[in-house]
Amino acid sequence: MLKIPTYQLRRAFYERLENPLWVRPLLDAGAFTNPPEPEPTGDGYLRDTYWPEISFLTRIAPQAPDDVVDVLLQLKESNNGWVRRAVIEIGSQIPTESSVRLEPLIKAWAPTGFGWRTDPRALVSLSISLLEGGQPRLGRWLANTLFEPRPSDDIKSIRKPELVLEEYWYEQELPRMVPALGENALKALVGWLTAYVKASGHASGDRDFSAMDRSSIDSRGDYTDRPEDALIDAVRDAAIRAMATDPTGTLNVLLRGGVKLLRKIAIYVVAEAIRQELEAGGDVAALIDAAKQLLEDPESDDEYVRVEYAQLARAAARAEPAATSVVTPFLARAFEVDLAWMRERLPRPEGLTDPEWEASIQARAQRYRHSWLSAIGHDALPADLREELAKLDESLGAIDDPLEPMGRITSWSGPNPHTSQDAMAAMAPAELVVHLASWHDKGDGWGPEPSHEGQGRALSGLLTTNPLALRGVHQLGDQLRPTYLRAILQGWEAATKADLELDWSQVAELVEHVLDHPLASPFPVEGGDFDDDKDYSGAKDAAIGLLEELLKKRGSIVVPDEYQERFARLLIDRSNDEDAWTSYDSYSHEGSGWDPLTMSLNWQWPSRVRALIVAATSAENSPWQDDALKAIEAEASRVDKHGAGRAALGEGLGRLLNAAPDWSKTHLDDLVGTRSGISVEQQIALTTAMATHRYNRPMYELLTPAMLAAIDVGDALVAGWKGESHPLPRIGEWVIDAFVFGHIDAEDPVFDAFFSKASPEVRGDALGKIAWAFFRASSVEDPIRDRFATLWDDRIRHVREHPRDSKGCSGIYWLAKSNSFSSEWWLPRLREALELEPTVAIERYMIGKELAQASTTDPAVALDVLKLLLRRRAEGGGVAFDLSRHAIPVVIANAMMSPDENLQSQAEAYMNELGAQGYLALEGQVKAVLDGNVGVDDVDE
């Protein structure tokens, strides 16, 4: 030590020393007692002087961990950044029995920070090493210290939480940390995310708008590195894994804090877990219980949770259609809550009478309800709500994208308005136009600056509620850039849907100007990407959307006849835009996940096809119908490689058949194909038509040749709309509907083709969906029930003769659930189906109560069915659980009470067998039934 008194000599010595035996003598000699403290630089900064000794300790620590830790423990009071960096790095590299001794240093430095030189990855590695090395207490403490946000001193309502790690490290390091947390990972992650939203002020006291923080739990929709996003992703992924093994416990962890964002995640997670379990062929009984809990909970009533709620309802309905019965009371409560807050908080316009004010509130609440019903969708809704949705679609117009999340940001800068909607409303029409025309975006497109897009959205919102805000101003198209023209047209379209009258002359003038204008814009683009329309394509698409809405006959506002014809002529003659076709045709959408029908809602050319169908069918014997049909024919002649135009034609086929039957029949073969062949474009039109229309006899007869060709295509049949029903089972549903309604018999060519060529799985899928419809029906006429029963008997007989087709028996559970079929009919058929296809026993639907009731009339067959069901209990734990809670004691007791001594013996032997397998309380439960203390009425649904 006397020979190395200078900094340079110390550095030469310690940076080259490799012998671990030097640590202890140097420590005893006091070589490691005086690391330099940070020095002020005179300009407000501090300088950390490098301490050469620390390089030796860091390098040699893996070889002499305990000696090095002895050195480090003497440095607790040091503020040197190099020292703090080394302590963390050393701790992450040495055995945990040594690194755990560093606890006094780590905890002493935590309040003031681990040093700006410390590598965050080393901090996380130290925590992981402790957790995985048998030191969970300190490992969890350090993990919490690193990742748990804390409230800042900011007194604002919305504030930035204090973080130990920089924001972007959450994205990088959470995936490493989560596995080390093991079974405690989800609890820790939920705690960190809860702390973040509370520290940020998003969920504090009675105010909780945290569900707004992420438009979609599935994906971020942007490329930000917010800690909140990383935490959401981590909670989501961990919860999905946990949900597979412990749905109840996982749900409790997510919901116990009462945070809306965590509820939103929980709803998404349960839906995703159901989807994954169904794809894997597993049991979803416990997941369905979790889904029901969330679907019926009033706390799930949040507009920013609507999309996840709808997706959960769809997933639950796919697994167990009866599960969504709780949606009806949930939406009823939500509707009353909406009415209450609207009456309390909405400003009441002057001059409105009490009935008028109440009517306006009711209408607004109905629109909210419509958005929920549309999001859940026809197939997932209970029968009563399906009918309501159809009526709301007819009166208010179908919502184009009901699953579009609230608050999704589609523009980089903002989009924020320069002038608020209220300020615009205070301006005179001419003043507002001058203001819009004279304002210029002088920003650089970086950050939430005011933009033309933001201005446009405020303008559109204004016109939605006050469509006459620009009344009296002519030649809007010459004065305003295309961004504002698009906003005006979209605002008018929304106002039309709300039954508000427009200035027809002004509308016609602007639509004509936009449709006639070249694609290029004379206005220089201002701002960044998405801040300003670069051409007129968006405005033209908005003009077509407005014309389609105006030509629909609905609502209390009637478009004058002369303007209705003018609007139709504008659509037919002025919207034929080759630029729109070229843009659509040249687009490469591989990987987007869009099906043709979804794509048709997002492009100008297929939107025109849809609008032309409305024009051709909007009025009986209209003077423009022939021209509209010619325009449709011209567009249908194009080679539509994406299929969006064909999907629009399929969606509108019912309207065309009703309003233009002669034209439709003449062109039907070109639209949907013939018996001799069906192209991909025709497949899209056919499958979209069948997916978007209910079964009806005229369409069935007209589509028969095309359906036969589609069945020949088989599993490769292209879906125009990738909804819950795949194309081939949907054809089967139509076939079965036609049969049970008595419109066809088994000799029908489509019936014969479907049941002879479609796979057993497809046939079983179709039969199961119709059986579910019988279960949901409030009443079924006897002839219809009997024909469906005959069909099932035929299918069971077929499977008996062709055992390879046993999958066609799936879905038979719903016959037991339906009140239309007596137990004397379905019970023996269920037994035979279970014998023919044992995997039916692991179906996810619960029939415990039905089986218990059936055992009172036929205890022998009921006992046989119980045995067949429980034989597969290893694969279907949820079924066994349902039966053990509900049916087993009653079925066995009824068999033991039978006068048939052989049946009595069988029942007692089976009770003992189940008892030996673990049903320890079964004997007492059976005795309670035998003694009359428990009966069928005590069995839960």
XYZ file of C-alpha atoms in Angstrom, residues 392-864:
473
model
C -82.816 -0.970 -33.064
C -80.779 -1.716 -36.178
C -83.851 -0.968 -38.264
C -84.687 2.260 -36.457
C -81.212 3.612 -35.684
C -79.146 1.885 -38.340
C -76.734 -0.975 -37.876
C -73.469 0.024 -36.197
C -70.701 -0.596 -38.699
C -67.926 -1.543 -36.281
C -69.519 -2.315 -32.893
C -66.268 -3.713 -31.479
C -64.234 -0.588 -32.138
C -62.731 0.278 -28.731
C -63.455 3.622 -27.112
C -60.489 5.965 -27.003
C -58.342 4.260 -29.607
C -55.855 6.827 -30.898
C -55.422 6.803 -34.654
C -53.365 9.973 -35.025
C -49.850 10.647 -33.760
C -50.281 14.295 -32.874
C -53.456 14.596 -30.906
C -55.706 14.870 -32.692
C -56.549 17.972 -30.682
C -58.710 20.858 -31.857
C -57.484 24.409 -31.854
C -61.035 25.519 -31.084
C -63.333 23.474 -28.871
C -66.730 22.217 -29.942
C -68.444 24.609 -27.536
C -66.503 27.531 -28.975
C -67.493 26.484 -32.493
C -71.134 26.256 -31.435
C -70.994 29.887 -30.268
C -69.899 31.096 -33.725
C -72.242 32.149 -36.505
C -72.158 29.784 -39.524
C -70.192 32.169 -41.755
C -67.830 33.002 -38.895
C -67.162 29.313 -38.243
C -66.361 28.636 -41.909
C -63.975 31.601 -42.060
C -62.287 30.424 -38.878
C -61.788 26.903 -40.256
C -60.527 28.203 -43.576
C -58.069 30.659 -42.060
C -56.543 28.508 -39.312
C -53.224 26.848 -40.196
C -51.336 24.072 -38.465
C -47.858 25.431 -37.746
C -46.656 22.544 -35.609
C -44.106 19.935 -36.561
C -46.381 16.963 -36.039
C -44.668 15.966 -32.803
C -46.725 15.679 -29.660
C -50.370 16.500 -28.904
C -50.579 19.744 -30.849
C -53.754 21.184 -32.373
C -54.299 19.801 -35.861
C -56.782 19.938 -38.715
C -57.844 16.401 -37.812
C -58.551 17.522 -34.258
C -60.490 20.511 -35.537
C -62.408 18.216 -37.881
C -63.439 15.873 -35.112
C -64.748 18.751 -33.016
C -66.646 20.031 -36.074
C -68.095 16.587 -36.736
C -69.241 16.326 -33.131
C -70.924 19.717 -33.392
C -72.816 18.772 -36.558
C -73.900 15.466 -35.062
C -76.069 17.303 -32.540
C -76.612 20.526 -34.498
C -76.543 19.669 -38.227
C -77.699 23.188 -39.152
C -74.640 24.853 -37.614
C -73.389 25.747 -41.127
C -76.786 26.588 -42.588
C -76.852 29.373 -45.135
C -73.178 29.113 -46.101
C -72.769 28.215 -49.761
C -69.847 26.719 -51.616
C -68.357 25.027 -48.586
C -66.327 22.812 -50.889
C -64.450 25.759 -52.372
C -63.576 27.250 -48.990
C -62.547 24.299 -46.821
C -59.823 21.695 -47.085
C -60.868 18.031 -47.560
C -60.301 17.196 -43.884
C -63.133 19.537 -42.914
C -65.369 18.411 -45.763
C -65.022 14.823 -44.574
C -65.820 15.917 -41.024
C -68.927 17.795 -42.159
C -70.236 14.832 -44.149
C -69.566 12.423 -41.273
C -71.287 14.741 -38.811
C -74.337 14.980 -41.064
C -74.429 11.199 -41.409
C -74.420 10.793 -37.628
C -77.157 13.432 -37.314
C -79.248 11.535 -39.864
C -78.966 8.389 -37.777
C -80.161 10.436 -34.796
C -83.252 11.548 -36.764
C -82.195 15.176 -37.109
C -83.176 17.142 -40.213
C -80.497 18.539 -42.507
C -80.340 21.486 -44.874
C -81.057 19.386 -47.978
C -79.892 21.990 -50.450
C -76.588 22.467 -48.666
C -76.101 18.710 -48.389
C -76.722 18.160 -52.095
C -74.373 20.987 -53.052
C -71.493 19.733 -50.916
C -71.894 16.060 -51.866
C -71.923 16.981 -55.542
C -68.798 19.114 -55.125
C -66.904 16.343 -53.312
C -67.856 13.584 -55.742
C -66.976 15.717 -58.761
C -63.671 16.943 -57.351
C -60.451 15.306 -58.591
C -58.654 13.105 -56.099
C -55.796 15.571 -55.629
C -56.263 18.401 -53.146
C -55.346 22.022 -53.937
C -54.587 22.599 -50.237
C -51.011 21.942 -49.045
C -50.935 19.285 -46.331
C -50.191 20.736 -42.891
C -48.944 18.936 -39.782
C -47.686 15.400 -39.422
C -49.051 12.092 -40.600
C -52.819 11.765 -40.164
C -53.146 15.429 -39.180
C -54.576 16.485 -42.536
C -56.121 14.603 -45.470
C -53.670 14.571 -48.353
C -56.446 14.102 -50.933
C -60.220 13.799 -51.308
C -60.478 10.025 -50.859
C -61.723 10.308 -47.269
C -64.252 12.999 -48.164
C -65.539 10.953 -51.108
C -65.977 7.894 -48.910
C -67.843 10.038 -46.359
C -70.079 11.403 -49.132
C -71.025 7.872 -50.169
C -71.727 6.927 -46.562
C -74.001 9.950 -46.166
C -75.874 9.187 -49.387
C -76.449 5.595 -48.277
C -77.864 6.806 -44.982
C -80.133 9.358 -46.662
C -81.544 6.760 -49.066
C -82.560 4.362 -46.311
C -86.228 4.633 -45.451
C -86.426 4.846 -41.676
C -86.926 7.211 -38.776
C -89.191 10.215 -38.464
C -87.200 12.477 -40.792
C -88.257 12.033 -44.421
C -86.051 13.237 -47.241
C -88.158 15.230 -49.726
C -88.865 13.274 -52.925
C -86.957 15.639 -55.188
C -83.866 15.422 -53.006
C -84.170 11.665 -52.596
C -83.950 11.273 -56.367
C -81.141 13.807 -56.553
C -79.186 11.911 -53.894
C -79.753 8.623 -55.719
C -78.560 10.150 -59.006
C -75.480 11.583 -57.311
C -74.610 8.148 -56.012
C -75.248 6.365 -59.297
C -73.746 8.895 -61.714
C -71.123 10.803 -59.735
C -69.522 8.307 -57.345
C -68.084 5.994 -60.017
C -64.472 6.651 -59.054
C -61.712 4.671 -60.752
C -59.205 6.038 -58.270
C -61.158 4.334 -55.493
C -61.106 1.025 -57.368
C -57.372 1.293 -58.065
C -56.595 2.064 -54.426
C -58.676 -0.897 -53.249
C -57.465 -3.322 -55.896
C -53.770 -2.553 -55.351
C -53.916 -2.880 -51.564
C -52.110 -5.827 -49.996
C -53.984 -6.828 -46.855
C -52.286 -10.137 -46.085
C -51.798 -10.466 -42.373
C -54.390 -7.819 -41.493
C -56.881 -10.426 -40.294
C -59.718 -8.734 -42.184
C -62.377 -10.905 -43.696
C -64.063 -9.630 -46.893
C -67.131 -8.247 -45.100
C -64.988 -6.310 -42.617
C -62.846 -5.013 -45.456
C -65.967 -3.853 -47.295
C -66.653 -1.424 -44.443
C -63.277 0.252 -44.743
C -62.829 1.018 -48.431
C -64.585 3.456 -50.732
C -65.191 1.104 -53.634
C -67.042 -1.666 -51.733
C -68.845 1.037 -49.748
C -70.208 2.317 -53.053
C -71.413 -1.192 -53.918
C -73.268 -1.366 -50.610
C -74.762 2.105 -51.134
C -75.882 1.226 -54.677
C -77.795 -1.755 -53.274
C -79.570 0.603 -50.878
C -80.365 2.965 -53.763
C -81.769 0.131 -55.881
C -83.979 -1.123 -53.074
C -84.895 2.047 -51.175
C -88.179 2.775 -52.938
C -90.562 0.553 -54.872
C -90.533 1.226 -58.629
C -88.265 4.213 -58.169
C -87.267 5.993 -61.405
C -83.597 5.367 -60.640
C -83.803 1.670 -59.770
C -82.825 0.396 -63.220
C -79.819 2.682 -63.355
C -78.733 1.624 -59.871
C -79.002 -2.030 -60.883
C -76.928 -1.379 -63.991
C -74.290 0.268 -61.837
C -74.283 -2.750 -59.495
C -73.947 -5.035 -62.500
C -70.973 -3.041 -63.758
C -69.197 -3.165 -60.407
C -69.926 -6.876 -60.003
C -68.230 -7.560 -63.324
C -64.844 -6.515 -61.913
C -62.325 -9.132 -60.795
C -62.553 -8.605 -57.042
C -59.496 -10.383 -55.668
C -60.112 -9.177 -52.097
C -63.797 -10.137 -52.151
C -65.024 -7.058 -50.270
C -67.407 -6.064 -53.071
C -68.719 -9.626 -53.224
C -69.282 -9.584 -49.468
C -71.301 -6.369 -49.834
C -73.377 -8.050 -52.556
C -73.952 -11.074 -50.341
C -74.965 -8.853 -47.433
C -77.484 -7.045 -49.647
C -78.789 -10.107 -51.463
C -81.992 -10.269 -49.423
C -82.810 -6.640 -50.229
C -82.193 -7.259 -53.922
C -84.358 -10.392 -53.985
C -87.223 -8.516 -52.340
C -87.038 -5.228 -54.228
C -85.651 -6.362 -57.595
C -86.572 -10.051 -57.963
C -86.352 -10.210 -61.741
C -82.886 -8.649 -61.873
C -81.699 -10.779 -58.953
C -82.828 -14.047 -60.511
C -81.268 -13.107 -63.832
C -77.899 -12.396 -62.212
C -78.048 -14.931 -59.369
C -75.782 -17.456 -61.066
C -73.109 -14.816 -61.615
C -73.388 -13.639 -58.027
C -73.355 -16.908 -56.043
C -72.465 -19.677 -58.505
C -74.238 -22.668 -60.009
C -74.415 -26.390 -59.395
C -71.630 -26.913 -61.881
C -69.178 -24.586 -60.186
C -68.625 -21.832 -57.646
C -65.617 -19.486 -57.763
C -63.934 -17.978 -54.710
C -65.711 -14.644 -55.354
C -69.056 -16.466 -55.532
C -68.242 -18.407 -52.371
C -67.704 -15.097 -50.576
C -71.066 -13.738 -51.782
C -72.905 -16.939 -50.865
C -71.373 -17.416 -47.416
C -71.848 -13.747 -46.538
C -75.502 -13.930 -47.580
C -76.082 -17.003 -45.436
C -74.185 -15.561 -42.469
C -76.062 -12.241 -42.503
C -79.570 -13.581 -43.254
C -81.809 -15.862 -41.279
C -83.170 -18.939 -42.965
C -86.085 -18.226 -45.274
C -87.677 -20.496 -47.840
C -87.429 -18.296 -50.964
C -83.697 -17.702 -50.495
C -83.113 -21.375 -49.723
C -84.750 -22.416 -52.967
C -82.866 -19.830 -55.003
C -79.524 -20.676 -53.408
C -79.913 -24.454 -53.688
C -77.560 -24.902 -56.703
C -74.923 -22.677 -55.108
C -75.184 -24.490 -51.759
C -74.668 -27.833 -53.489
C -71.531 -26.490 -55.162
C -70.339 -25.053 -51.844
C -70.769 -28.411 -50.083
C -68.625 -29.971 -52.812
C -65.872 -27.476 -51.965
C -65.858 -28.778 -48.390
C -63.638 -27.370 -45.660
C -61.862 -25.112 -48.164
C -65.060 -23.055 -48.567
C -64.159 -19.358 -48.208
C -66.031 -17.366 -45.554
C -67.170 -13.877 -46.432
C -67.641 -13.124 -42.746
C -65.560 -14.921 -40.156
C -68.171 -14.892 -37.422
C -69.000 -17.576 -34.872
C -70.524 -19.860 -37.519
C -68.226 -21.306 -40.130
C -69.630 -21.517 -43.678
C -70.340 -25.252 -43.922
C -72.130 -25.592 -40.551
C -74.119 -22.474 -41.466
C -75.338 -24.203 -44.619
C -76.236 -27.151 -42.394
C -78.247 -24.874 -40.113
C -80.265 -23.675 -43.096
C -80.791 -27.275 -44.247
C -81.992 -28.375 -40.810
C -84.251 -25.329 -40.476
C -85.803 -26.115 -43.849
C -86.382 -29.708 -42.775
C -87.912 -28.995 -39.367
C -90.185 -26.312 -40.838
C -91.455 -28.923 -43.273
C -90.231 -27.059 -46.343
C -88.096 -29.996 -47.505
C -87.735 -33.695 -46.797
C -84.781 -36.032 -46.688
C -84.861 -36.306 -50.473
C -83.950 -32.645 -50.856
C -80.660 -32.471 -52.777
C -78.997 -30.044 -50.344
C -80.131 -32.131 -47.351
C -78.739 -35.265 -48.952
C -75.475 -33.585 -49.955
C -74.879 -32.044 -46.541
C -75.470 -35.216 -44.540
C -73.559 -37.408 -46.971
C -70.567 -35.170 -47.816
C -69.944 -32.848 -44.858
C -67.673 -34.194 -42.128
C -69.257 -35.652 -38.970
C -67.874 -32.717 -36.960
C -69.577 -30.205 -39.278
C -72.872 -32.107 -39.140
C -72.682 -32.313 -35.345
C -71.919 -28.586 -35.152
C -74.996 -27.708 -37.217
C -77.282 -30.079 -35.310
C -76.003 -28.725 -32.007
C -76.703 -25.107 -32.972
C -80.296 -25.932 -33.960
C -80.721 -27.955 -30.757
C -79.508 -24.924 -28.823
C -82.093 -22.797 -30.655
C -84.784 -25.221 -29.459
C -83.464 -24.836 -25.912
C -83.646 -21.043 -26.169
C -87.108 -20.987 -27.778
C -89.990 -20.053 -25.469
C -92.315 -22.390 -27.363
C -92.042 -24.895 -30.211
C -94.909 -26.204 -32.283
C -95.393 -29.959 -32.051
C -94.892 -30.683 -35.783
C -91.582 -28.792 -35.777
C -90.411 -30.605 -32.644
C -91.410 -33.975 -34.074
C -89.561 -33.381 -37.341
C -86.424 -32.421 -35.446
C -86.807 -35.530 -33.287
C -87.136 -37.640 -36.425
C -83.956 -36.095 -37.773
C -82.055 -36.957 -34.579
C -83.325 -40.529 -34.665
C -82.142 -40.801 -38.246
C -78.691 -39.418 -37.357
C -78.280 -41.776 -34.386
C -79.322 -44.694 -36.584
C -76.776 -43.549 -39.162
C -74.002 -43.415 -36.554
C -74.970 -46.870 -35.326
C -74.465 -48.161 -38.861
C -71.396 -45.984 -39.510
C -69.403 -45.740 -36.246
C -66.764 -43.533 -37.874
C -69.361 -40.762 -38.037
C -69.890 -40.725 -34.264
C -68.869 -37.050 -33.972
C -72.209 -36.244 -35.545
C -73.804 -36.895 -32.142
C -72.259 -33.825 -30.556
C -74.741 -31.217 -29.437
C -77.278 -33.762 -28.174
C -76.968 -32.208 -24.703
C -79.207 -29.358 -25.787
C -82.081 -31.774 -26.362
C -81.948 -32.582 -22.669
C -81.935 -28.890 -21.792
C -84.920 -28.105 -24.026
C -88.387 -28.237 -22.520
C -89.699 -29.268 -25.930
C -88.484 -32.846 -25.495
C -89.615 -35.147 -22.691
C -87.074 -37.150 -20.726
C -88.713 -40.341 -21.992
C -87.552 -39.271 -25.462
C -84.109 -37.776 -24.888
C -82.788 -39.979 -22.080
C -82.434 -43.250 -24.046
C -81.094 -41.349 -27.041
C -78.489 -39.650 -24.894
C -77.457 -43.072 -23.575
C -77.059 -44.391 -27.081
C -75.117 -41.312 -28.183
C -72.750 -41.749 -25.217
C -72.241 -45.395 -26.136
C -71.552 -44.525 -29.752
C -69.365 -41.480 -29.034
C -67.930 -41.532 -25.462
C -66.335 -38.095 -25.865
C -69.825 -36.579 -25.730
C -69.433 -37.111 -21.978
C -66.827 -34.370 -21.755
C -69.021 -31.763 -23.430
C -69.010 -28.529 -21.493
C -72.780 -28.238 -21.029
C -74.315 -29.118 -17.654
C -77.394 -31.352 -17.453
C -77.265 -32.343 -13.791
C -80.742 -31.093 -12.950
C -82.279 -32.581 -16.083
C -80.717 -35.977 -15.368
C -81.903 -35.878 -11.746
C -85.456 -35.113 -12.881
C -85.353 -37.848 -15.521
C -84.306 -40.416 -12.909
C -87.720 -40.142 -11.260
C -89.391 -41.626 -14.340
C -86.668 -43.928 -15.702
C -84.093 -44.600 -12.962
C -82.420 -47.469 -14.843
C -81.551 -45.502 -17.965
C -80.651 -42.448 -15.865
C -78.172 -44.577 -13.894
C -76.681 -45.903 -17.135
